[in-house]
XYZ file of C-alpha atoms in Angstrom:
574
model
C 0.000 0.000 0.000
C 1.393 3.428 -0.979
C 0.787 6.453 1.252
C 0.133 9.809 -0.387
C 2.219 12.896 0.531
C 0.499 15.085 3.132
C -0.676 18.463 1.911
C 1.077 20.419 4.666
C 4.566 19.272 3.485
C 5.984 21.618 0.780
C 7.327 20.073 -2.342
C 11.165 20.006 -2.401
C 12.703 22.129 -5.198
C 14.604 20.268 -7.860
C 18.275 20.745 -8.683
C 17.459 22.534 -11.946
C 15.270 25.032 -10.093
C 18.056 25.833 -7.635
C 20.561 26.260 -10.457
C 18.271 28.646 -12.336
C 17.756 30.729 -9.222
C 21.500 30.932 -8.603
C 22.155 31.948 -12.214
C 19.505 34.640 -12.000
C 20.988 36.078 -8.808
C 24.475 35.972 -10.347
C 23.378 37.814 -13.476
C 21.632 40.413 -11.362
C 24.815 40.865 -9.319
C 26.820 41.144 -12.563
C 24.553 43.903 -13.921
C 24.739 45.847 -10.657
C 28.530 45.494 -10.576
C 28.889 46.635 -14.176
C 26.732 49.673 -13.514
C 28.728 50.596 -10.360
C 32.059 50.169 -12.154
C 30.834 52.356 -15.005
C 29.962 55.170 -12.593
C 33.366 54.863 -10.914
C 35.133 54.827 -14.270
C 33.325 57.991 -15.373
C 34.339 59.739 -12.129
C 37.980 58.670 -12.293
C 38.351 59.673 -15.941
C 37.437 63.234 -15.026
C 40.268 63.538 -12.475
C 43.337 65.664 -13.274
C 47.002 64.702 -12.647
C 47.079 67.112 -9.671
C 44.636 64.845 -7.891
C 46.950 61.858 -8.283
C 49.889 63.939 -6.989
C 47.894 64.932 -3.918
C 46.615 61.367 -3.409
C 50.008 59.680 -3.565
C 51.680 62.411 -1.505
C 49.061 62.184 1.241
C 49.276 58.393 1.287
C 53.045 58.546 1.553
C 52.847 61.077 4.407
C 50.310 59.054 6.379
C 52.182 55.777 5.931
C 55.425 57.520 6.912
C 53.891 58.841 10.124
C 52.561 55.366 10.915
C 56.031 53.907 10.272
C 57.729 56.441 12.572
C 55.211 55.797 15.341
C 55.496 52.016 14.968
C 59.306 52.187 15.085
C 59.266 54.427 18.163
C 56.758 52.150 19.929
C 58.791 49.070 19.076
C 62.031 50.627 20.354
C 60.349 51.724 23.605
C 58.125 48.744 24.405
C 59.525 45.945 22.243
C 56.286 45.193 20.371
C 54.176 46.492 17.508
C 51.362 48.871 18.453
C 49.081 47.654 15.637
C 49.753 44.030 16.543
C 49.103 44.707 20.224
C 45.809 46.470 19.493
C 44.787 43.690 17.125
C 45.497 40.965 19.677
C 44.054 42.825 22.664
C 40.912 44.386 21.185
C 40.102 43.142 17.706
C 40.692 39.430 18.277
C 38.085 39.110 21.068
C 35.573 40.985 18.877
C 36.219 38.600 15.999
C 35.718 35.571 18.237
C 39.375 34.674 18.764
C 40.093 31.944 21.297
C 43.123 31.830 23.516
C 45.260 28.850 22.667
C 46.094 28.293 26.313
C 42.484 27.404 27.108
C 42.749 24.243 25.027
C 45.580 22.750 27.061
C 44.868 19.866 29.359
C 45.106 20.010 33.135
C 48.487 18.293 33.377
C 50.242 20.755 31.091
C 48.503 23.602 32.896
C 49.941 22.465 36.207
C 53.415 22.273 34.722
C 53.050 25.695 33.145
C 51.875 27.164 36.444
C 55.023 25.910 38.185
C 57.160 27.396 35.445
C 55.265 30.678 35.623
C 55.762 30.899 39.378
C 59.497 30.417 38.900
C 59.506 33.017 36.120
C 57.788 35.530 38.372
C 60.334 34.915 41.133
C 63.186 35.408 38.653
C 61.630 38.694 37.487
C 61.805 40.068 41.040
C 63.944 43.190 41.378
C 66.824 42.761 43.846
C 68.985 45.239 45.706
C 72.373 45.523 43.997
C 74.914 44.228 46.569
C 77.680 46.277 44.887
C 75.724 49.513 44.519
C 77.680 52.749 44.486
C 77.400 55.765 46.781
C 75.038 58.461 45.590
C 76.960 61.486 46.782
C 80.511 60.265 46.204
C 79.962 58.398 42.910
C 76.570 58.835 41.232
C 76.405 62.618 41.832
C 79.969 63.105 40.673
C 79.061 61.388 37.411
C 76.130 63.779 37.029
C 78.346 66.823 37.691
C 80.834 65.718 35.031
C 78.528 64.452 32.277
C 75.228 66.191 33.012
C 73.421 62.840 32.812
C 71.355 61.196 35.498
C 72.658 57.644 36.055
C 69.661 56.611 38.202
C 66.052 56.450 37.106
C 63.110 57.561 39.197
C 61.888 53.971 39.407
C 65.256 52.818 40.761
C 65.411 55.583 43.386
C 61.820 54.919 44.388
C 62.699 51.271 45.040
C 65.631 52.416 47.186
C 63.309 54.663 49.194
C 61.026 51.689 49.802
C 64.007 49.594 50.931
C 65.101 52.302 53.365
C 61.629 52.530 54.847
C 61.520 48.750 55.230
C 64.975 48.321 56.792
C 65.415 51.562 58.754
C 61.966 52.277 60.219
C 59.525 50.602 62.590
C 56.120 51.336 64.126
C 57.570 52.869 67.299
C 59.558 55.595 65.520
C 56.979 58.220 66.443
C 58.041 57.872 70.100
C 61.488 59.324 69.264
C 61.507 62.727 67.500
C 64.720 62.066 65.580
C 63.451 58.739 64.211
C 60.096 60.338 63.357
C 61.897 62.965 61.274
C 63.949 60.290 59.517
C 60.813 58.286 58.802
C 59.571 61.268 56.793
C 62.999 61.906 55.293
C 63.159 58.486 53.603
C 59.915 59.351 51.779
C 61.170 62.696 50.463
C 61.833 62.920 46.735
C 64.036 66.009 46.882
C 67.629 65.095 47.884
C 68.221 68.451 49.591
C 65.079 67.979 51.688
C 66.332 64.555 52.808
C 69.732 65.961 53.769
C 68.160 68.865 55.668
C 65.913 66.445 57.541
C 68.948 64.344 58.540
C 70.721 67.413 59.940
C 67.542 68.374 61.777
C 67.325 64.905 63.340
C 70.891 65.218 64.653
C 70.263 68.744 66.006
C 67.073 67.658 67.791
C 68.992 64.810 69.395
C 71.623 67.224 70.761
C 68.990 69.656 72.106
C 67.172 66.877 73.948
C 70.489 65.784 75.467
C 71.134 69.217 76.961
C 67.577 69.487 78.325
C 67.757 66.123 80.041
C 71.138 66.791 81.700
C 69.819 68.740 84.761
C 67.442 65.913 85.525
C 70.319 63.429 85.772
C 72.156 63.207 89.081
C 75.837 64.222 88.968
C 75.707 64.799 85.200
C 78.810 65.780 83.292
C 79.790 66.618 79.721
C 81.167 63.100 79.362
C 77.708 61.678 80.073
C 76.132 63.899 77.402
C 78.303 62.268 74.727
C 77.069 58.841 75.785
C 73.450 59.711 74.965
C 72.230 57.957 71.776
C 72.575 59.565 68.370
C 70.414 58.931 65.301
C 72.301 56.306 63.270
C 70.000 56.493 60.254
C 70.660 60.231 59.924
C 74.384 59.531 59.625
C 73.600 56.836 57.032
C 71.675 59.273 54.856
C 74.412 61.911 55.090
C 77.100 59.359 54.249
C 75.155 58.090 51.252
C 74.007 61.386 49.754
C 75.904 64.369 51.177
C 79.481 63.045 51.323
C 81.317 63.884 48.103
C 84.214 61.450 48.611
C 84.531 57.902 49.890
C 86.738 59.110 52.765
C 84.012 61.499 53.957
C 81.426 58.749 53.670
C 83.620 56.426 55.734
C 83.900 59.014 58.547
C 80.138 59.428 58.675
C 79.592 55.663 58.642
C 81.977 55.296 61.580
C 79.862 57.806 63.513
C 76.778 55.866 62.478
C 78.420 52.660 63.718
C 78.881 54.099 67.202
C 75.248 55.170 67.397
C 73.897 52.030 65.738
C 75.910 49.638 67.892
C 74.597 51.258 71.063
C 70.991 51.070 69.889
C 71.496 47.431 68.863
C 72.843 46.406 72.270
C 70.007 48.124 74.132
C 67.282 46.640 71.910
C 68.926 43.202 72.131
C 68.331 43.164 75.887
C 64.682 44.209 75.511
C 63.660 42.218 72.418
C 61.710 39.587 74.404
C 59.584 42.138 76.299
C 56.995 42.457 73.573
C 56.326 42.738 69.848
C 57.192 46.455 69.851
C 60.682 45.795 71.272
C 61.149 42.894 68.872
C 60.402 45.189 65.917
C 62.893 47.753 67.233
C 65.561 45.070 67.576
C 64.934 43.876 64.028
C 65.253 47.436 62.752
C 68.440 48.054 64.765
C 69.903 44.799 63.425
C 69.259 45.869 59.833
C 70.823 49.265 60.513
C 73.951 47.750 62.082
C 74.453 45.198 59.279
C 73.998 47.891 56.632
C 76.543 50.190 58.303
C 79.187 47.460 58.660
C 78.695 46.327 55.086
C 79.079 49.867 53.738
C 82.175 50.397 55.887
C 83.668 47.268 54.330
C 82.824 48.616 50.879
C 84.482 51.940 51.771
C 87.630 50.058 52.752
C 87.502 48.153 49.462
C 87.136 51.395 47.479
C 90.045 53.012 49.332
C 92.376 50.087 48.556
C 92.298 48.380 51.962
C 91.088 45.116 50.473
C 92.339 42.752 53.186
C 90.638 44.853 55.829
C 87.447 44.761 53.784
C 87.630 40.968 53.494
C 88.060 40.614 57.264
C 85.094 42.902 57.943
C 82.881 40.946 55.539
C 83.866 37.596 57.022
C 83.184 38.832 60.558
C 79.837 40.236 59.466
C 78.795 36.945 57.846
C 79.773 35.031 61.000
C 77.934 37.438 63.295
C 74.729 37.522 61.217
C 74.624 34.290 59.187
C 70.873 34.440 58.591
C 70.778 37.860 56.910
C 71.242 36.635 53.349
C 69.071 39.389 51.871
C 72.108 41.715 51.697
C 74.090 39.146 49.607
C 77.321 39.997 51.433
C 78.989 36.922 49.919
C 78.994 38.671 46.522
C 80.952 41.561 48.002
C 83.325 39.002 49.524
C 83.818 37.206 46.197
C 84.734 40.445 44.441
C 87.231 41.415 47.158
C 88.838 37.954 47.155
C 89.233 38.080 43.374
C 90.998 41.420 43.774
C 93.437 39.706 46.164
C 93.718 36.791 43.671
C 92.865 34.417 46.520
C 91.314 31.872 44.184
C 91.285 29.056 46.754
C 89.201 31.201 49.096
C 86.914 32.114 46.198
C 86.380 28.421 45.484
C 85.548 27.822 49.161
C 82.892 30.567 49.106
C 81.437 29.193 45.863
C 81.253 25.711 47.356
C 78.969 27.117 50.029
C 76.737 29.374 47.941
C 76.718 27.737 44.475
C 74.160 25.206 45.618
C 71.170 23.923 43.670
C 68.780 24.947 46.454
C 70.038 28.551 46.604
C 69.140 31.333 44.156
C 71.772 31.911 41.518
C 73.273 35.169 40.315
C 75.599 36.298 37.561
C 78.362 36.759 40.135
C 78.175 33.126 41.233
C 77.835 31.603 37.752
C 80.491 33.709 36.028
C 82.951 33.484 38.931
C 82.677 29.680 38.784
C 83.290 29.871 35.029
C 86.299 32.138 35.582
C 87.904 29.709 38.024
C 87.505 26.785 35.632
C 88.689 28.848 32.676
C 91.770 29.920 34.663
C 92.997 26.317 34.724
C 93.154 26.020 30.911
C 92.896 29.501 29.399
C 96.632 30.274 29.280
C 97.281 27.311 26.944
C 93.958 27.255 25.092
C 94.065 27.524 21.305
C 90.965 27.184 19.089
C 93.019 25.663 16.236
C 94.622 23.052 18.475
C 91.310 22.252 20.149
C 89.641 21.704 16.751
C 92.407 19.269 15.715
C 92.770 17.153 18.865
C 89.447 17.867 20.562
C 88.800 19.298 24.002
C 90.434 17.851 27.070
C 88.472 17.108 30.238
C 89.518 20.377 31.901
C 88.712 22.384 28.764
C 85.333 20.668 28.485
C 84.561 21.583 32.105
C 85.527 25.196 31.440
C 83.380 25.375 28.318
C 80.421 23.825 30.124
C 80.816 26.354 32.959
C 80.820 29.200 30.437
C 77.714 27.782 28.738
C 76.031 27.536 32.140
C 76.866 31.143 32.958
C 75.768 32.426 29.549
C 72.480 30.554 29.810
C 71.803 32.196 33.165
C 72.605 35.702 31.897
C 73.345 36.016 28.162
C 73.972 39.784 28.361
C 77.265 39.597 30.303
C 79.694 38.439 27.533
C 79.158 41.542 25.400
C 80.262 43.738 28.305
C 83.191 41.509 29.270
C 84.373 41.364 25.654
C 83.846 45.142 25.391
C 81.455 44.738 22.501
C 79.105 47.102 24.324
C 79.908 50.154 26.435
C 79.451 50.057 30.196
C 77.535 52.545 32.329
C 77.285 52.999 36.090
C 75.328 50.090 37.588
C 71.878 50.848 39.029
C 70.961 50.502 42.697
C 68.642 47.591 41.833
C 69.120 44.763 39.392
C 66.977 42.181 37.694
C 68.489 38.726 37.776
C 69.234 37.357 34.305
C 68.660 40.851 32.915
C 70.786 43.578 31.374
C 70.939 45.482 34.668
C 72.573 42.519 36.416
C 75.027 42.128 33.531
C 76.092 45.778 33.859
C 76.499 45.475 37.637
C 78.626 42.331 37.275
C 80.847 43.512 34.418
C 81.408 46.919 36.031
C 83.270 45.331 38.961
C 84.515 42.016 37.498
C 85.863 42.998 34.083
C 89.281 43.686 35.619
C 89.334 40.207 37.195
C 88.692 38.551 33.809
C 91.432 40.630 32.200
C 93.857 39.618 34.937
C 93.473 35.909 34.081
C 95.516 35.292 30.924
C 93.452 33.886 28.055
C 90.130 33.898 29.961
C 88.484 36.457 27.670
C 89.824 34.615 24.611
C 88.228 31.379 25.820
C 84.986 33.235 26.516
C 85.070 34.816 23.059
C 85.514 31.432 21.350
C 82.830 29.525 23.252
C 80.035 31.781 24.569
C 77.927 31.837 21.392
C 77.713 28.037 21.392
C 75.230 28.312 24.261
C 72.515 29.567 21.925
C 72.740 26.444 19.793
C 71.922 24.381 22.900
C 68.793 26.406 23.668
C 67.263 27.483 20.329
C 63.969 28.464 21.987
C 65.006 30.014 25.319
C 61.558 31.428 26.134
C 59.977 27.968 25.909
C 62.562 25.621 27.351
C 65.883 25.982 29.174
C 68.839 23.620 29.428
C 70.246 23.999 32.955
C 67.875 26.686 34.226
C 64.247 27.581 33.831
C 63.180 29.188 30.536
C 64.415 32.722 30.139
C 61.813 35.124 31.627
C 60.002 37.370 29.200
C 59.740 40.298 31.629
C 63.415 41.294 31.701
C 63.293 43.845 28.901
C 60.425 45.833 30.425
C 61.954 45.862 33.912
C 65.423 46.768 32.617
C 64.012 49.720 30.692
C 62.635 51.019 33.995
C 65.862 50.415 35.913
C 68.405 51.702 33.374
C 68.738 55.308 32.148
C 67.272 56.350 28.838
C 70.665 57.050 27.201
C 71.621 53.369 27.535
C 70.578 50.940 24.816
C 69.033 48.010 26.659
C 70.313 44.590 25.635
C 67.435 42.332 24.556
C 67.501 38.544 24.567
C 66.381 36.735 22.542
C 66.813 39.275 19.786
C 63.411 40.295 18.492
C 62.770 40.438 14.779
C 60.999 43.432 13.305
C 57.217 42.968 13.486
C 55.297 42.405 10.267
C 53.447 45.705 10.497
C 56.686 47.709 10.595
C 57.903 45.967 7.440
C 54.479 46.410 5.842
C 54.262 50.129 6.621
C 57.862 50.604 5.465
C 57.046 48.968 2.131
C 53.813 50.913 1.805
C 55.570 54.189 2.599
C 58.315 53.500 0.059
C 55.848 52.489 -2.640
C 53.569 55.505 -2.175
C 56.561 57.855 -1.941
C 57.860 56.492 -5.247
C 54.442 56.948 -6.833
C 54.221 60.499 -5.461
C 57.655 61.340 -6.889
C 56.862 59.862 -10.296
C 53.477 61.590 -10.395
C 55.064 64.918 -9.481
C 57.829 64.578 -12.092
C 55.731 63.036 -14.888
C 52.114 64.041 -14.236
C 50.833 63.437 -17.785
C 52.497 60.041 -18.140
C 51.278 58.875 -14.723
C 47.795 60.142 -15.536
C 47.767 58.037 -18.712
C 49.038 55.052 -16.729
C 46.329 55.494 -14.077
C 43.580 55.756 -16.683
C 44.918 52.674 -18.449
C 44.755 50.729 -15.209
C 41.226 51.976 -14.627
C 40.193 50.916 -18.143
C 41.657 47.453 -17.546
C 39.675 46.963 -14.350
C 36.528 48.412 -15.907
C 36.752 46.505 -19.205
C 33.984 44.135 -20.231
C 36.307 41.140 -20.416
C 37.471 41.685 -16.836
C 33.896 42.090 -15.623
C 32.762 38.926 -17.412
C 35.720 36.938 -16.106
C 35.129 38.190 -12.572
C 31.406 37.336 -12.636
C 32.017 33.916 -14.216
C 34.599 33.098 -11.559
C 32.103 34.086 -8.881
C 29.411 31.888 -10.432
C 31.793 28.916 -10.756
C 32.797 29.285 -7.103
C 29.136 29.342 -6.062
C 28.393 26.212 -8.085
C 31.410 24.374 -6.639
C 30.520 25.205 -3.061
C 26.772 24.647 -3.522
C 25.480 21.260 -2.311
C 22.145 20.376 -3.943
C 20.299 17.937 -1.687
C 18.120 15.160 -3.211
C 14.366 15.265 -2.846
C 13.499 14.079 0.676
C 11.639 10.744 0.745
C 10.680 9.244 4.083
C 10.165 5.563 4.804
C 6.622 6.367 5.921
C 5.677 6.896 2.292
C 6.855 3.453 1.172
C 4.964 0.223 1.158
């Protein structure tokens, strides 16, 4: 039995009907296109050569301005402005999906661990070998007229001073209250004036309190506490020579040592006394470390080494000052390489954070054993010995940790004064290391030659440093941005890995060159370029081009069109 088709179901169109409808729509589109092109052709044929001169000149000017802006943005921020806007704003509007969202949970956990390590490596650290502002940084400014420190760097130093040299109970002592405000001052002269005021207030209070003390004498007035942090500020910023800074630090040591001993006896009486003792400890360690650095600057290296060793024994837990890096530099100056190796054995541990000083000093010691007899030609013929292989591996390890250092050690790039803060594995750390250690590499015969022959081989071991490392975590991507904030504007920041020019800069450069050439040709040969433009317009508006364009559109529609068969359900069969 055959069931009839229900009346409410429409009859399916046949393939021929669909084809006829498509052809009709295509012909209608062709007629509309031909009519539009004819109107455009009539308008363009009426234009004079002056219009083409103005058009090409304006296009060249606009593309040139875009090129200049793109180049400036790329030099300042390391990325293309158009690309950044496209990724940040246009891609979400167009329905772009972040590739990271498609990763599975296991890879996400691994990436999160790597990201946490990358963030920790992008932390800005206090430079353990930082210079003195008044005796060194300001003298550079007086001579050259350039500011060696950025506002961001000095702001970080102000935050460090407030953290190390202040506590909640400072308001109870007028001198400390003044210094608490002084560390927040931006104007150097205001900070210095506040330090002098803190010392004067301390002396006035001493004289007022003398009559209240039984059998008081002038000798007892001198025993009253001074403000150690005021002496620190004056030594750092007002002293114009290292010798003056050392005198002020010695006065600060007397005041700071007395405060430390008093707070040490009271530290268990409450949280307030414990905070004071912690602050006094930081002040005392800072003063002794800077005194050791003064001795090192003035040529008393053995005295500086003794002071650093005593300080590390007295306060072994205060690793935040990285005093061992000061000790390594002083020992290298004395050429006490056995003592340097002993310090490295303690601090070059897998569980401790690395630095360029540790990695490159270890490489220097291993290179010292073979560098005087090393020859690239002989090594290529007979191969590397075990000691040479160890030296090369140490250099590769150091270069992987901070790839910016070799250019400064090999004097391929000029040095500047190191900043007060550094970014590990960044250009700022490379400057701080090379500034003090370049002389030690030059002192070892053949060490720079060995470094020159082997350091570039590191990059063949890690072709994609931002994705995967060899001995360390992948190179952090934040170093360039942080280094641009830490280093002065007159210094060209070293970038690793070297970024290629973005596509949009190359595109705008090509567009600017092309339009400028057209503008020049149109200005020099207006009639000839006008004929050429009209010929191009006639080609695009010709009947053959229109027919070919419409036929290609129709063929594409037919190829992509899927004509379904007439639907027949099983309910209509026997």
